[in-house]
mmCIF file of C-alpha atoms in Angstrom:
data_model
loop_
_atom_site.group_PDB
_atom_site.id
_atom_site.type_symbol
_atom_site.label_atom_id
_atom_site.label_comp_id
_atom_site.label_asym_id
_atom_site.label_seq_id
_atom_site.Cartn_x
_atom_site.Cartn_y
_atom_site.Cartn_z
ATOM 1 C CA ALA A 1 -0.174 0.144 0.020
ATOM 2 C CA GLN A 2 1.112 3.481 -0.737
ATOM 3 C CA LYS A 3 1.092 6.367 1.723
ATOM 4 C CA ILE A 4 1.579 9.964 1.249
ATOM 5 C CA THR A 5 2.466 12.212 4.182
ATOM 6 C CA GLN A 6 2.358 15.789 4.169
ATOM 7 C CA THR A 7 2.830 17.293 7.791
ATOM 8 C CA GLN A 8 2.450 20.914 7.380
ATOM 9 C CA PRO A 9 -1.329 21.676 7.478
ATOM 10 C CA GLY A 10 -0.746 25.434 6.770
ATOM 11 C CA MET A 11 2.411 27.561 5.986
ATOM 12 C CA PHE A 12 3.171 31.242 6.000
ATOM 13 C CA VAL A 13 5.735 33.082 3.782
ATOM 14 C CA GLN A 14 6.693 36.635 3.080
ATOM 15 C CA GLU A 15 6.042 37.661 -0.477
ATOM 16 C CA LYS A 16 9.428 37.291 -2.623
ATOM 17 C CA GLU A 17 11.048 34.539 0.015
ATOM 18 C CA ALA A 18 11.328 30.928 -0.690
ATOM 19 C CA VAL A 19 9.211 28.228 0.871
ATOM 20 C CA THR A 20 9.656 24.553 1.216
ATOM 21 C CA LEU A 21 6.671 22.244 1.437
ATOM 22 C CA ASP A 22 7.285 18.729 2.897
ATOM 23 C CA CYS A 23 6.291 15.322 1.454
ATOM 24 C CA THR A 24 7.444 12.155 2.263
ATOM 25 C CA TYR A 25 6.305 8.891 0.829
ATOM 26 C CA ASP A 26 5.982 5.060 1.392
ATOM 27 C CA THR A 27 6.150 2.492 -1.240
ATOM 28 C CA SER A 28 7.521 -0.928 -2.027
ATOM 29 C CA ASP A 29 7.687 -0.331 -5.828
ATOM 30 C CA GLN A 30 10.993 0.438 -7.413
ATOM 31 C CA SER A 31 9.300 2.590 -10.232
ATOM 32 C CA TYR A 32 6.772 5.326 -9.225
ATOM 33 C CA GLY A 33 6.586 8.966 -9.863
ATOM 34 C CA LEU A 34 5.662 11.853 -7.784
ATOM 35 C CA PHE A 35 3.680 15.125 -8.543
ATOM 36 C CA TRP A 36 2.708 18.392 -6.831
ATOM 37 C CA TYR A 37 -0.518 19.707 -7.641
ATOM 38 C CA LYS A 38 -1.813 23.353 -6.568
ATOM 39 C CA GLN A 39 -5.368 23.759 -5.706
ATOM 40 C CA PRO A 40 -6.622 27.444 -5.516
ATOM 41 C CA SER A 41 -9.973 28.306 -4.071
ATOM 42 C CA SER A 42 -11.479 27.857 -7.278
ATOM 43 C CA GLY A 43 -11.079 24.083 -6.907
ATOM 44 C CA GLU A 44 -9.263 22.885 -9.779
ATOM 45 C CA MET A 45 -6.191 20.899 -9.353
ATOM 46 C CA ILE A 46 -3.154 22.414 -11.224
ATOM 47 C CA PHE A 47 -0.309 20.266 -12.244
ATOM 48 C CA LEU A 48 3.117 21.847 -11.126
ATOM 49 C CA ILE A 49 5.922 19.262 -11.374
ATOM 50 C CA TYR A 50 6.883 15.639 -11.775
ATOM 51 C CA GLN A 51 9.621 13.614 -10.573
ATOM 52 C CA GLY A 52 10.497 9.882 -11.609
ATOM 53 C CA SER A 53 11.818 7.755 -9.369
ATOM 54 C CA TYR A 54 14.751 7.078 -11.619
ATOM 55 C CA ASP A 55 15.295 10.506 -12.533
ATOM 56 C CA GLU A 56 18.757 11.686 -11.223
ATOM 57 C CA GLN A 57 18.376 15.249 -11.570
ATOM 58 C CA ASN A 58 15.943 17.011 -9.273
ATOM 59 C CA ALA A 59 12.868 18.272 -11.347
ATOM 60 C CA THR A 60 12.433 22.141 -12.056
ATOM 61 C CA GLU A 61 9.697 23.985 -13.700
ATOM 62 C CA GLY A 62 10.245 27.870 -13.616
ATOM 63 C CA ARG A 63 9.814 28.814 -9.852
ATOM 64 C CA TYR A 64 9.202 25.516 -8.739
ATOM 65 C CA SER A 65 11.630 22.833 -8.009
ATOM 66 C CA LEU A 66 11.253 19.294 -6.421
ATOM 67 C CA ASN A 67 14.001 18.225 -3.877
ATOM 68 C CA PHE A 68 14.032 14.739 -4.263
ATOM 69 C CA GLN A 69 15.970 12.510 -1.723
ATOM 70 C CA LYS A 70 15.051 9.162 -2.554
ATOM 71 C CA ALA A 71 16.885 7.215 0.296
ATOM 72 C CA ARG A 72 14.854 9.355 2.627
ATOM 73 C CA LYS A 73 11.824 8.894 0.678
ATOM 74 C CA SER A 74 11.405 12.666 0.664
ATOM 75 C CA ALA A 75 9.946 14.776 -2.303
ATOM 76 C CA ASN A 76 9.907 18.251 -0.874
ATOM 77 C CA LEU A 77 8.544 21.188 -3.044
ATOM 78 C CA VAL A 78 10.440 24.430 -3.102
ATOM 79 C CA ILE A 79 8.699 27.635 -4.536
ATOM 80 C CA SER A 80 11.061 30.546 -4.986
ATOM 81 C CA ALA A 81 10.170 34.020 -4.974
ATOM 82 C CA SER A 82 6.698 33.750 -3.677
ATOM 83 C CA GLN A 83 3.949 35.570 -5.129
ATOM 84 C CA LEU A 84 0.575 36.288 -3.930
ATOM 85 C CA GLY A 85 -1.104 34.164 -6.537
ATOM 86 C CA ASP A 86 0.600 31.298 -4.777
ATOM 87 C CA SER A 87 -1.588 31.237 -1.891
ATOM 88 C CA ALA A 88 -3.370 27.939 -2.133
ATOM 89 C CA MET A 89 -3.425 24.351 -0.873
ATOM 90 C CA TYR A 90 -0.596 22.360 -2.303
ATOM 91 C CA PHE A 91 -1.113 18.560 -2.663
ATOM 92 C CA CYS A 92 1.796 15.767 -3.235
ATOM 93 C CA ALA A 93 0.572 12.651 -5.036
ATOM 94 C CA MET A 94 2.564 9.466 -5.832
ATOM 95 C CA ARG A 95 2.028 7.209 -9.025
ATOM 96 C CA ASP A 96 1.790 3.757 -8.479
ATOM 97 C CA SER A 97 3.521 1.520 -10.991
ATOM 98 C CA TYR A 98 2.051 0.851 -14.609
ATOM 99 C CA SER A 99 -0.746 -1.915 -14.539
ATOM 100 C CA GLY A 100 -2.869 -3.594 -17.023
ATOM 101 C CA ALA A 101 -3.107 -1.736 -20.322
ATOM 102 C CA GLY A 102 -0.867 1.173 -18.982
ATOM 103 C CA SER A 103 -3.108 3.863 -17.037
ATOM 104 C CA TYR A 104 -2.286 4.677 -13.328
ATOM 105 C CA GLN A 105 -3.890 6.170 -10.489
ATOM 106 C CA LEU A 106 -2.502 8.929 -8.173
ATOM 107 C CA THR A 107 -2.710 8.875 -4.420
ATOM 108 C CA PHE A 108 -2.788 12.112 -2.727
ATOM 109 C CA GLY A 109 -1.449 13.467 0.802
ATOM 110 C CA LYS A 110 -3.660 15.798 2.893
ATOM 111 C CA GLY A 111 -2.260 18.954 1.667
ATOM 112 C CA THR A 112 -0.705 22.042 2.656
ATOM 113 C CA LYS A 113 -2.260 25.449 2.842
ATOM 114 C CA LEU A 114 0.210 27.861 1.844
ATOM 115 C CA SER A 115 -0.508 31.696 2.656
ATOM 116 C CA VAL A 116 1.788 34.237 0.918
ATOM 117 C CA ILE A 117 1.773 37.594 2.998
ATOM 118 C CA PRO A 118 2.521 40.950 1.458
ATOM 119 C CA GLU B 1 -7.900 23.036 -26.149
ATOM 120 C CA ALA B 2 -10.678 22.814 -23.764
ATOM 121 C CA GLY B 3 -10.223 21.282 -20.535
ATOM 122 C CA VAL B 4 -11.742 18.780 -18.588
ATOM 123 C CA VAL B 5 -15.399 20.173 -18.289
ATOM 124 C CA GLN B 6 -17.723 19.246 -15.251
ATOM 125 C CA SER B 7 -21.238 20.119 -14.197
ATOM 126 C CA PRO B 8 -23.065 21.181 -11.938
ATOM 127 C CA ARG B 9 -20.416 23.128 -10.095
ATOM 128 C CA TYR B 10 -22.421 23.244 -7.271
ATOM 129 C CA LYS B 11 -25.527 20.992 -6.045
ATOM 130 C CA ILE B 12 -27.552 21.249 -2.801
ATOM 131 C CA ILE B 13 -29.770 18.491 -2.129
ATOM 132 C CA GLU B 14 -31.843 16.936 0.784
ATOM 133 C CA LYS B 15 -30.605 13.384 2.207
ATOM 134 C CA LYS B 16 -32.230 10.429 0.365
ATOM 135 C CA GLN B 17 -32.561 12.393 -2.987
ATOM 136 C CA PRO B 18 -30.328 11.101 -5.836
ATOM 137 C CA VAL B 19 -27.868 13.338 -7.804
ATOM 138 C CA ALA B 20 -25.792 13.121 -10.829
ATOM 139 C CA PHE B 21 -22.511 14.609 -11.912
ATOM 140 C CA TRP B 22 -21.430 14.644 -15.667
ATOM 141 C CA CYS B 23 -17.719 14.756 -17.022
ATOM 142 C CA ASN B 24 -16.465 15.597 -20.389
ATOM 143 C CA PRO B 25 -12.605 14.905 -20.523
ATOM 144 C CA ILE B 26 -9.823 16.250 -22.772
ATOM 145 C CA SER B 27 -10.394 14.902 -26.407
ATOM 146 C CA GLY B 28 -8.073 11.995 -27.106
ATOM 147 C CA HIS B 29 -7.572 11.363 -23.404
ATOM 148 C CA ASN B 30 -8.598 7.497 -23.097
ATOM 149 C CA THR B 31 -8.413 7.119 -19.264
ATOM 150 C CA LEU B 32 -10.893 8.937 -17.032
ATOM 151 C CA TYR B 33 -10.929 9.154 -13.086
ATOM 152 C CA TRP B 34 -13.576 10.075 -10.770
ATOM 153 C CA TYR B 35 -12.008 11.287 -7.156
ATOM 154 C CA ARG B 36 -13.561 12.591 -4.001
ATOM 155 C CA GLN B 37 -12.362 15.281 -1.825
ATOM 156 C CA ASN B 38 -13.687 15.871 1.504
ATOM 157 C CA LEU B 39 -13.112 19.119 3.279
ATOM 158 C CA GLY B 40 -9.561 19.437 4.518
ATOM 159 C CA GLN B 41 -8.496 16.208 2.843
ATOM 160 C CA GLY B 42 -6.668 15.295 -0.519
ATOM 161 C CA PRO B 43 -8.678 13.695 -3.151
ATOM 162 C CA GLU B 44 -9.465 9.594 -2.969
ATOM 163 C CA LEU B 45 -10.049 7.777 -6.232
ATOM 164 C CA LEU B 46 -13.426 6.051 -6.588
ATOM 165 C CA ILE B 47 -12.998 4.798 -10.130
ATOM 166 C CA ARG B 48 -10.816 4.868 -12.960
ATOM 167 C CA TYR B 49 -12.001 4.164 -16.581
ATOM 168 C CA GLU B 50 -10.023 2.982 -19.482
ATOM 169 C CA ASN B 51 -11.857 3.674 -22.419
ATOM 170 C CA GLU B 52 -15.377 2.289 -21.324
ATOM 171 C CA GLU B 53 -14.263 -0.227 -18.918
ATOM 172 C CA ALA B 54 -13.979 0.344 -15.214
ATOM 173 C CA VAL B 55 -10.343 -0.890 -14.262
ATOM 174 C CA ASP B 56 -10.434 -0.046 -10.591
ATOM 175 C CA ASP B 57 -13.521 0.668 -8.615
ATOM 176 C CA SER B 58 -12.537 -0.847 -5.252
ATOM 177 C CA GLN B 59 -13.279 2.570 -3.640
ATOM 178 C CA LEU B 60 -16.592 3.160 -5.050
ATOM 179 C CA PRO B 61 -19.406 2.558 -2.694
ATOM 180 C CA LYS B 62 -21.460 0.352 -4.758
ATOM 181 C CA ASP B 63 -24.506 0.279 -2.437
ATOM 182 C CA ARG B 64 -25.195 3.784 -3.457
ATOM 183 C CA PHE B 65 -22.893 5.060 -5.943
ATOM 184 C CA SER B 66 -22.786 4.084 -9.887
ATOM 185 C CA ALA B 67 -21.061 5.238 -12.713
ATOM 186 C CA GLU B 68 -20.902 4.867 -16.390
ATOM 187 C CA ARG B 69 -18.657 5.707 -19.298
ATOM 188 C CA LEU B 70 -20.439 5.519 -22.510
ATOM 189 C CA LYS B 71 -18.772 5.027 -25.671
ATOM 190 C CA GLY B 72 -15.542 5.886 -23.683
ATOM 191 C CA VAL B 73 -15.723 9.689 -23.898
ATOM 192 C CA ASP B 74 -18.287 11.482 -21.199
ATOM 193 C CA SER B 75 -18.893 9.949 -17.833
ATOM 194 C CA THR B 76 -21.677 10.124 -15.250
ATOM 195 C CA LEU B 77 -21.200 9.470 -11.393
ATOM 196 C CA LYS B 78 -24.570 8.860 -9.361
ATOM 197 C CA ILE B 79 -25.213 8.523 -6.008
ATOM 198 C CA GLN B 80 -28.681 6.946 -4.978
ATOM 199 C CA PRO B 81 -29.665 7.997 -2.354
ATOM 200 C CA ALA B 82 -27.519 10.612 -0.999
ATOM 201 C CA GLU B 83 -26.412 10.811 2.670
ATOM 202 C CA LEU B 84 -25.073 13.485 4.970
ATOM 203 C CA GLY B 85 -21.452 11.992 4.426
ATOM 204 C CA ASP B 86 -21.500 12.475 0.559
ATOM 205 C CA SER B 87 -20.932 16.235 1.098
ATOM 206 C CA ALA B 88 -17.859 16.476 -0.894
ATOM 207 C CA VAL B 89 -16.170 17.968 -4.282
ATOM 208 C CA TYR B 90 -16.195 15.254 -6.966
ATOM 209 C CA LEU B 91 -13.421 15.672 -9.011
ATOM 210 C CA CYS B 92 -13.254 14.161 -12.502
ATOM 211 C CA ALA B 93 -9.912 13.795 -14.414
ATOM 212 C CA SER B 94 -8.501 12.511 -17.554
ATOM 213 C CA SER B 95 -5.061 11.347 -18.771
ATOM 214 C CA PHE B 96 -3.402 9.653 -21.982
ATOM 215 C CA TYR B 97 -1.824 6.297 -21.733
ATOM 216 C CA SER B 98 1.659 7.297 -21.471
ATOM 217 C CA SER B 99 1.183 10.795 -20.086
ATOM 218 C CA GLY B 100 2.591 11.465 -16.758
ATOM 219 C CA GLU B 101 -0.106 14.061 -15.591
ATOM 220 C CA LEU B 102 -3.684 13.945 -14.760
ATOM 221 C CA PHE B 103 -5.672 16.552 -16.001
ATOM 222 C CA PHE B 104 -8.547 17.825 -13.608
ATOM 223 C CA GLY B 105 -11.584 19.500 -13.957
ATOM 224 C CA GLU B 106 -12.976 22.238 -11.400
ATOM 225 C CA GLY B 107 -14.817 20.036 -9.484
ATOM 226 C CA SER B 108 -18.696 19.314 -8.350
ATOM 227 C CA ARG B 109 -19.571 20.498 -4.901
ATOM 228 C CA LEU B 110 -22.350 18.501 -3.454
ATOM 229 C CA THR B 111 -24.002 19.858 0.036
ATOM 230 C CA VAL B 112 -26.263 17.151 1.201
ATOM 231 C CA LEU B 113 -28.768 18.667 3.779
#
């Protein structure tokens, strides 16, 4: 069984500062993928960044980077130069191994609410 | 390109009433997911379709929930009868086979009184 743990229910960050959102995971699979999604108050889940278990480099997408530490089973999201529009819920999720015809499902953590302070 | 479309966005019903949610995935996406998100929690998978086949419905409460995906495109999720504990946001998502990304709709927020 897979498990995603996000230990920070809420975080505050000053505008223009960097912030790290924690995520640890538990899986017995060798091949897996880790995702971060942003959910603003509108409700839509917005994909931010992806890290494959065999990727040697940490993933980066603009102001987002993923600090992947495989031995510690952690996949923390780093947001640099925070903006007011970054205020939202952030979810860490893990993709299981491919099964059947090749599709998969995501298992989500409970999320972290980020508030950016002007 | 249009994203995942869900309707209705909001629904308020009394307990024991039926309710249905509709989802139109991104064109060409063969895999469709229904997730339920309770307040303050992450989404939890209810059912996953590959084309018109339900390949994972282990978390779907089959006594009151049903889903269908006719012709492998649009999907409908139904609850009958609804209970107070069904109040949640129901999220639909779609993906292509080899894609590493699920695309989500804006969700349907259900309130059961």
